[in-house]
Amino acid sequence: MDKPFHRRDLLGIRDLTADQIYGILNSAENFREISSREIKKVPTLRGKTVINLFFEASTRTRTSFELAAKRLSADAVNVSVSTSSVSKGETLIDTALTLDAMNPDCIVVRHPSAGVPHQLAKISRAAVVNAGDGTNEHPTQALLDAMTIRERKKNIEGLRVAIIGDIVHSRVARSNIHLLTKLGATVKVAGPKTLVPEAFEGLVEEGLRVSEHVEDAIEGADVVMILRIQKERQDSAYFPTLSEYAIHYGLTQERLALAKKDAIVLHPGPMNRGIEIASDVADSARSQILDQVKYGVAVRMAVLYLATGGKVESKEA
Ligand code: CP
């Protein structure tokens, strides 16, 4: 089934050029101010329909996609998988065809299996946006992380970014590594050897480094990104206990002191306080965790606008 020419999927950062990434970020800058108005609504997507189809739990992503759609005046529908016909055994393909028959403009999908948004995009006439697929990608998370970094650091090119934790199960890490290396940052990943791949999709030439020691990755960093320990994706023990993980890999004030004096801290959420990040770091002035959530709405407004036919605008436009 051919899609109408104006519908564009966002399946991963891996597929995007640096120019396309900047296009989305610049559009997000244009949408950002709407969320601070008293009346947080513009008619940009009036008459469009957005379906949120989440097969996994979510607070930030699902709420911000819904808010983004509503602030742009689209009709936003949340399909709750536990009360939908998926719970009666309907296949993913049949669910997708059923939703497609209602002629939505965009389907936002999160699924525990990698590649589901790509499958959906092949059979749906609507634009498909990946809200996280298994351990593969979480493109809007990387975009909102980039917006947060640009806000504090201006340029991403030349920055040193440390990504710490469960790299192997993290779609956030994968999308961020693609985005940050495409935009010219140097990325160092570190964590338990069992959770950090030795070679990461051939990206070493693009500015990716793998460190054995968390301290080595954090030293001199401009940005320290901490990942959640994903117990739901770990079918065997990758480290002895959570308290040992906290001792050896958790971000404490002492470890953060190795980064640049003006380094910022990111975490995609939800946090395991006291495990991958100490509470006094999460709540410190260097933490950008709530700004990440704030910029998530603007980024998702931009993604919905562009996915349903909007034109990329320059910041000045
Ligand atoms: N960062 C993130 O994806 O959070 P949620 O699981 O709450 O959507």
Tab-separated table of C-alpha atoms and ligand atoms in Angstrom:
chain	number	residue	atom	x	y	z
A	1	MET	CA	0.000	0.000	0.000
A	2	ASP	CA	1.577	3.299	-1.072
A	3	LYS	CA	1.549	6.110	1.427
A	4	PRO	CA	0.368	9.531	0.415
A	5	PHE	CA	3.514	11.464	-0.508
A	6	HIS	CA	3.290	13.814	2.453
A	7	ARG	CA	3.371	11.181	5.194
A	8	ARG	CA	6.793	10.511	6.669
A	9	ASP	CA	7.732	7.836	9.157
A	10	LEU	CA	10.220	8.328	11.982
A	11	LEU	CA	11.545	4.833	12.645
A	12	GLY	CA	15.020	5.556	13.937
A	13	ILE	CA	17.848	8.065	14.137
A	14	ARG	CA	20.046	5.677	12.205
A	15	ASP	CA	18.082	6.508	9.011
A	16	LEU	CA	18.422	10.303	9.376
A	17	THR	CA	21.070	12.682	8.083
A	18	ALA	CA	22.545	15.407	10.282
A	19	ASP	CA	20.524	17.959	8.259
A	20	GLN	CA	17.286	16.084	8.930
A	21	ILE	CA	18.096	15.926	12.649
A	22	TYR	CA	18.748	19.689	12.735
A	23	GLY	CA	15.490	20.204	10.806
A	24	ILE	CA	13.497	18.409	13.512
A	25	LEU	CA	15.349	20.228	16.315
A	26	ASN	CA	14.752	23.619	14.685
A	27	SER	CA	11.056	22.842	14.246
A	28	ALA	CA	10.905	21.814	17.908
A	29	GLU	CA	12.405	25.205	18.851
A	30	ASN	CA	9.559	26.859	16.968
A	31	PHE	CA	6.926	24.808	18.830
A	32	ARG	CA	8.513	25.127	22.254
A	33	GLU	CA	6.936	28.412	23.267
A	34	ILE	CA	3.349	27.137	22.785
A	35	SER	CA	3.592	25.049	25.965
A	36	SER	CA	4.284	28.145	28.079
A	37	ARG	CA	1.224	30.073	26.810
A	38	GLU	CA	-1.898	30.400	28.902
A	39	ILE	CA	-3.889	28.816	26.062
A	40	LYS	CA	-1.611	25.975	24.987
A	41	LYS	CA	-3.186	25.247	21.638
A	42	VAL	CA	-2.613	26.116	17.984
A	43	PRO	CA	-4.634	24.898	14.985
A	44	THR	CA	-1.663	23.394	13.085
A	45	LEU	CA	-2.952	19.783	12.984
A	46	ARG	CA	-6.690	20.496	13.104
A	47	GLY	CA	-8.531	17.634	11.374
A	48	LYS	CA	-5.628	15.183	11.734
A	49	THR	CA	-5.849	12.014	13.831
A	50	VAL	CA	-3.022	10.568	15.912
A	51	ILE	CA	-3.272	7.081	17.461
A	52	ASN	CA	-0.975	6.166	20.366
A	53	LEU	CA	-0.480	2.397	20.389
A	54	PHE	CA	1.633	1.410	23.388
A	55	PHE	CA	2.358	-2.269	24.056
A	56	GLU	CA	4.701	-1.329	26.933
A	57	ALA	CA	4.381	0.891	29.978
A	58	SER	CA	5.193	4.574	29.563
A	59	THR	CA	4.668	7.785	31.492
A	60	ARG	CA	6.779	10.387	29.683
A	61	THR	CA	6.564	9.289	26.053
A	62	ARG	CA	2.865	8.474	25.916
A	63	THR	CA	1.758	11.554	27.842
A	64	SER	CA	3.935	13.904	25.848
A	65	PHE	CA	2.823	12.477	22.484
A	66	GLU	CA	-0.792	12.914	23.605
A	67	LEU	CA	-0.155	16.460	24.832
A	68	ALA	CA	1.802	17.274	21.668
A	69	ALA	CA	-1.080	16.107	19.466
A	70	LYS	CA	-3.669	17.990	21.535
A	71	ARG	CA	-1.641	21.205	21.660
A	72	LEU	CA	-1.559	21.066	17.855
A	73	SER	CA	-5.366	20.475	17.771
A	74	ALA	CA	-5.117	16.934	16.371
A	75	ASP	CA	-7.581	14.301	17.577
A	76	ALA	CA	-5.507	12.039	19.820
A	77	VAL	CA	-6.635	8.516	20.660
A	78	ASN	CA	-4.844	6.208	23.104
A	79	VAL	CA	-5.253	2.502	22.489
A	80	SER	CA	-4.827	0.658	25.752
A	81	VAL	CA	-3.416	-2.721	24.791
A	82	SER	CA	-4.670	-4.450	27.949
A	83	THR	CA	-8.296	-3.547	27.104
A	84	SER	CA	-7.967	-3.830	23.310
A	85	SER	CA	-8.518	-6.920	21.162
A	86	VAL	CA	-4.773	-7.623	21.380
A	87	SER	CA	-5.632	-9.187	24.748
A	88	LYS	CA	-8.009	-11.556	22.868
A	89	GLY	CA	-5.197	-12.773	20.636
A	90	GLU	CA	-5.475	-10.396	17.662
A	91	THR	CA	-2.205	-10.296	15.750
A	92	LEU	CA	-0.137	-7.159	15.375
A	93	ILE	CA	-0.831	-7.109	11.624
A	94	ASP	CA	-4.599	-7.390	12.131
A	95	THR	CA	-4.509	-4.691	14.801
A	96	ALA	CA	-2.547	-2.432	12.447
A	97	LEU	CA	-4.907	-3.075	9.515
A	98	THR	CA	-7.905	-2.420	11.784
A	99	LEU	CA	-6.509	0.919	12.937
A	100	ASP	CA	-5.479	1.803	9.383
A	101	ALA	CA	-9.046	1.232	8.181
A	102	MET	CA	-10.087	4.170	10.396
A	103	ASN	CA	-7.765	6.388	8.357
A	104	PRO	CA	-5.533	7.976	11.016
A	105	ASP	CA	-2.793	10.335	9.885
A	106	CYS	CA	-0.171	9.073	12.314
A	107	ILE	CA	0.333	5.982	14.475
A	108	VAL	CA	2.786	6.298	17.374
A	109	VAL	CA	3.890	2.839	18.485
A	110	ARG	CA	5.897	1.384	21.371
A	111	HIS	CA	6.543	-2.351	21.445
A	112	PRO	CA	8.859	-4.734	23.319
A	113	SER	CA	10.068	-6.274	20.027
A	114	ALA	CA	12.626	-4.545	17.833
A	115	GLY	CA	11.371	-3.817	14.322
A	116	VAL	CA	7.625	-3.589	15.038
A	117	PRO	CA	7.347	0.074	13.895
A	118	HIS	CA	9.096	-0.902	10.638
A	119	GLN	CA	6.590	-3.752	10.115
A	120	LEU	CA	3.711	-1.401	10.829
A	121	ALA	CA	5.069	1.216	8.439
A	122	LYS	CA	4.978	-1.322	5.604
A	123	ILE	CA	1.260	-2.008	5.988
A	124	SER	CA	-0.133	1.292	7.233
A	125	ARG	CA	-1.043	4.305	5.122
A	126	ALA	CA	-0.519	6.505	8.171
A	127	ALA	CA	2.870	7.887	9.125
A	128	VAL	CA	4.447	5.655	11.769
A	129	VAL	CA	6.506	7.075	14.615
A	130	ASN	CA	8.660	4.794	16.737
A	131	ALA	CA	8.124	5.501	20.450
A	132	GLY	CA	10.609	2.771	21.428
A	133	ASP	CA	11.015	-0.732	19.929
A	134	GLY	CA	12.648	-3.326	22.149
A	135	THR	CA	16.368	-2.759	22.430
A	136	ASN	CA	16.546	-1.104	19.003
A	137	GLU	CA	15.752	2.646	18.969
A	138	HIS	CA	13.896	5.426	20.786
A	139	PRO	CA	14.373	8.269	18.307
A	140	THR	CA	12.269	10.959	19.992
A	141	GLN	CA	14.184	10.404	23.254
A	142	ALA	CA	17.488	11.089	21.484
A	143	LEU	CA	15.980	14.179	19.837
A	144	LEU	CA	14.760	15.606	23.139
A	145	ASP	CA	18.131	14.809	24.709
A	146	ALA	CA	19.793	16.726	21.868
A	147	MET	CA	17.424	19.668	22.373
A	148	THR	CA	18.312	19.681	26.094
A	149	ILE	CA	22.051	19.572	25.347
A	150	ARG	CA	21.775	22.368	22.756
A	151	GLU	CA	19.900	24.526	25.253
A	152	ARG	CA	22.761	24.296	27.768
A	153	LYS	CA	25.805	23.810	25.531
A	154	LYS	CA	24.696	25.576	22.301
A	155	ASN	CA	26.543	23.210	19.918
A	156	ILE	CA	26.715	19.437	19.989
A	157	GLU	CA	29.713	19.262	17.647
A	158	GLY	CA	32.931	18.785	19.622
A	159	LEU	CA	31.256	17.854	22.909
A	160	ARG	CA	32.400	14.893	24.978
A	161	VAL	CA	29.470	12.771	26.084
A	162	ALA	CA	29.670	9.851	28.527
A	163	ILE	CA	26.861	7.283	28.389
A	164	ILE	CA	26.930	5.026	31.429
A	165	GLY	CA	25.112	1.806	32.259
A	166	ASP	CA	23.141	-0.875	30.498
A	167	ILE	CA	24.195	-0.055	26.927
A	168	VAL	CA	23.353	-3.423	25.432
A	169	HIS	CA	19.633	-3.335	26.307
A	170	SER	CA	19.189	0.393	25.809
A	171	ARG	CA	17.309	1.784	22.826
A	172	VAL	CA	17.998	5.216	24.317
A	173	ALA	CA	21.756	4.578	24.121
A	174	ARG	CA	21.508	3.302	20.542
A	175	SER	CA	19.527	6.314	19.274
A	176	ASN	CA	21.733	8.752	21.188
A	177	ILE	CA	24.949	7.186	19.894
A	178	HIS	CA	23.693	7.520	16.320
A	179	LEU	CA	22.518	11.096	16.846
A	180	LEU	CA	25.502	12.406	18.791
A	181	THR	CA	28.107	10.887	16.465
A	182	LYS	CA	26.227	12.173	13.387
A	183	LEU	CA	26.340	15.677	14.900
A	184	GLY	CA	30.075	15.474	15.668
A	185	ALA	CA	30.238	14.680	19.403
A	186	THR	CA	32.671	12.159	20.855
A	187	VAL	CA	30.782	9.503	22.811
A	188	LYS	CA	32.298	7.236	25.444
A	189	VAL	CA	30.185	4.356	26.719
A	190	ALA	CA	30.950	2.481	29.937
A	191	GLY	CA	29.368	-0.002	32.300
A	192	PRO	CA	29.685	-3.628	33.389
A	193	LYS	CA	31.482	-5.629	30.680
A	194	THR	CA	28.380	-7.831	30.333
A	195	LEU	CA	26.245	-4.778	29.469
A	196	VAL	CA	28.595	-2.959	27.083
A	197	PRO	CA	29.224	-4.382	23.604
A	198	GLU	CA	32.902	-4.333	22.584
A	199	ALA	CA	32.146	-3.126	19.075
A	200	PHE	CA	29.085	-0.990	18.545
A	201	GLU	CA	27.763	-1.225	15.001
A	202	GLY	CA	31.056	-0.103	13.480
A	203	LEU	CA	30.740	3.374	14.953
A	204	VAL	CA	34.271	3.662	16.366
A	205	GLU	CA	35.393	5.689	13.362
A	206	GLU	CA	32.463	8.050	13.903
A	207	GLY	CA	33.608	9.068	17.381
A	208	LEU	CA	32.432	6.257	19.657
A	209	ARG	CA	34.749	4.909	22.344
A	210	VAL	CA	34.125	1.996	24.714
A	211	SER	CA	35.647	2.283	28.210
A	212	GLU	CA	35.962	-0.401	30.823
A	213	HIS	CA	35.845	2.073	33.663
A	214	VAL	CA	33.068	4.530	34.376
A	215	GLU	CA	35.621	7.039	35.707
A	216	ASP	CA	37.499	6.991	32.393
A	217	ALA	CA	34.301	7.773	30.453
A	218	ILE	CA	33.221	10.562	32.823
A	219	GLU	CA	36.607	12.300	33.043
A	220	GLY	CA	36.458	15.569	31.100
A	221	ALA	CA	32.895	14.974	29.865
A	222	ASP	CA	30.578	17.870	28.988
A	223	VAL	CA	27.499	15.678	29.304
A	224	VAL	CA	26.993	12.605	31.503
A	225	MET	CA	24.032	10.498	30.419
A	226	ILE	CA	22.961	7.803	32.871
A	227	LEU	CA	20.851	4.868	31.727
A	228	ARG	CA	18.256	2.957	33.672
A	229	ILE	CA	19.015	-0.616	34.654
A	230	GLN	CA	16.399	-2.422	32.556
A	231	LYS	CA	15.463	-5.359	34.708
A	232	GLU	CA	12.586	-6.212	32.340
A	233	ARG	CA	14.990	-6.892	29.447
A	234	GLN	CA	17.548	-8.879	31.428
A	235	ASP	CA	16.803	-12.590	31.362
A	236	SER	CA	19.957	-13.496	33.284
A	237	ALA	CA	22.130	-11.857	35.912
A	238	TYR	CA	24.516	-9.378	34.278
A	239	PHE	CA	25.999	-8.210	37.583
A	240	PRO	CA	25.929	-9.730	41.076
A	241	THR	CA	23.529	-7.394	42.919
A	242	LEU	CA	21.961	-3.960	42.479
A	243	SER	CA	23.888	-2.611	45.460
A	244	GLU	CA	27.173	-3.713	43.865
A	245	TYR	CA	26.088	-2.058	40.625
A	246	ALA	CA	25.492	1.163	42.575
A	247	ILE	CA	28.923	0.952	44.190
A	248	HIS	CA	30.866	0.333	40.972
A	249	TYR	CA	28.837	2.144	38.302
A	250	GLY	CA	26.347	4.509	39.953
A	251	LEU	CA	26.714	8.258	39.335
A	252	THR	CA	27.682	9.848	42.638
A	253	GLN	CA	28.895	13.394	43.336
A	254	GLU	CA	32.459	11.999	43.594
A	255	ARG	CA	32.295	10.475	40.112
A	256	LEU	CA	30.580	13.541	38.657
A	257	ALA	CA	33.462	15.683	39.973
A	258	LEU	CA	35.659	14.038	37.288
A	259	ALA	CA	33.580	15.652	34.526
A	260	LYS	CA	34.001	19.275	33.425
A	261	LYS	CA	32.943	21.835	36.030
A	262	ASP	CA	29.947	22.846	33.930
A	263	ALA	CA	29.004	19.307	32.899
A	264	ILE	CA	25.319	18.479	32.816
A	265	VAL	CA	23.586	15.229	33.799
A	266	LEU	CA	20.848	13.541	31.750
A	267	HIS	CA	18.689	10.499	32.500
A	268	PRO	CA	15.804	9.412	30.248
A	269	GLY	CA	13.717	8.222	33.188
A	270	PRO	CA	12.228	6.443	34.938
A	271	MET	CA	15.094	6.563	37.450
A	272	ASN	CA	16.195	3.914	39.899
A	273	ARG	CA	17.354	6.352	42.585
A	274	GLY	CA	20.291	5.069	44.584
A	275	ILE	CA	21.189	2.493	41.920
A	276	GLU	CA	22.327	4.081	38.633
A	277	ILE	CA	22.109	7.645	40.007
A	278	ALA	CA	22.412	9.031	43.533
A	279	SER	CA	19.469	11.155	44.643
A	280	ASP	CA	21.654	14.191	45.404
A	281	VAL	CA	22.927	14.117	41.784
A	282	ALA	CA	19.443	13.625	40.312
A	283	ASP	CA	18.139	16.613	42.282
A	284	SER	CA	21.195	18.854	41.765
A	285	ALA	CA	21.411	21.991	39.619
A	286	ARG	CA	23.439	20.020	37.073
A	287	SER	CA	20.599	17.582	36.494
A	288	GLN	CA	18.516	18.327	33.378
A	289	ILE	CA	16.082	15.480	33.922
A	290	LEU	CA	12.910	17.583	34.133
A	291	ASP	CA	14.039	19.795	31.246
A	292	GLN	CA	14.356	16.625	29.167
A	293	VAL	CA	10.699	15.902	29.922
A	294	LYS	CA	9.750	19.517	29.094
A	295	TYR	CA	11.528	19.458	25.712
A	296	GLY	CA	9.931	16.082	24.976
A	297	VAL	CA	6.620	17.826	24.297
A	298	ALA	CA	8.182	20.294	21.816
A	299	VAL	CA	10.126	17.555	20.029
A	300	ARG	CA	7.013	15.396	19.710
A	301	MET	CA	4.995	18.356	18.399
A	302	ALA	CA	7.670	18.798	15.716
A	303	VAL	CA	7.741	15.087	14.891
A	304	LEU	CA	3.932	14.859	14.551
A	305	TYR	CA	3.883	18.034	12.434
A	306	LEU	CA	6.642	16.805	10.106
A	307	ALA	CA	5.326	13.220	9.954
A	308	THR	CA	1.938	14.458	8.772
A	309	GLY	CA	3.255	16.699	6.030
A	310	GLY	CA	4.638	19.807	7.768
A	311	LYS	CA	7.557	21.648	6.201
A	312	VAL	CA	10.917	21.908	7.927
A	313	GLU	CA	11.472	25.522	8.902
A	314	SER	CA	14.639	27.330	9.838
A	315	LYS	CA	14.836	28.710	13.368
A	316	GLU	CA	14.480	32.251	12.070
A	317	ALA	CA	11.360	31.486	9.988
B	1	CP	N1	12.097	7.913	28.679
B	1	CP	C1	10.990	7.151	28.496
B	1	CP	O1	10.795	6.546	27.444
B	1	CP	O2	10.125	7.170	29.549
B	1	CP	P1	8.714	6.415	29.582
B	1	CP	O3	8.997	4.938	29.564
B	1	CP	O4	8.050	6.880	30.849
B	1	CP	O5	7.956	6.822	28.357
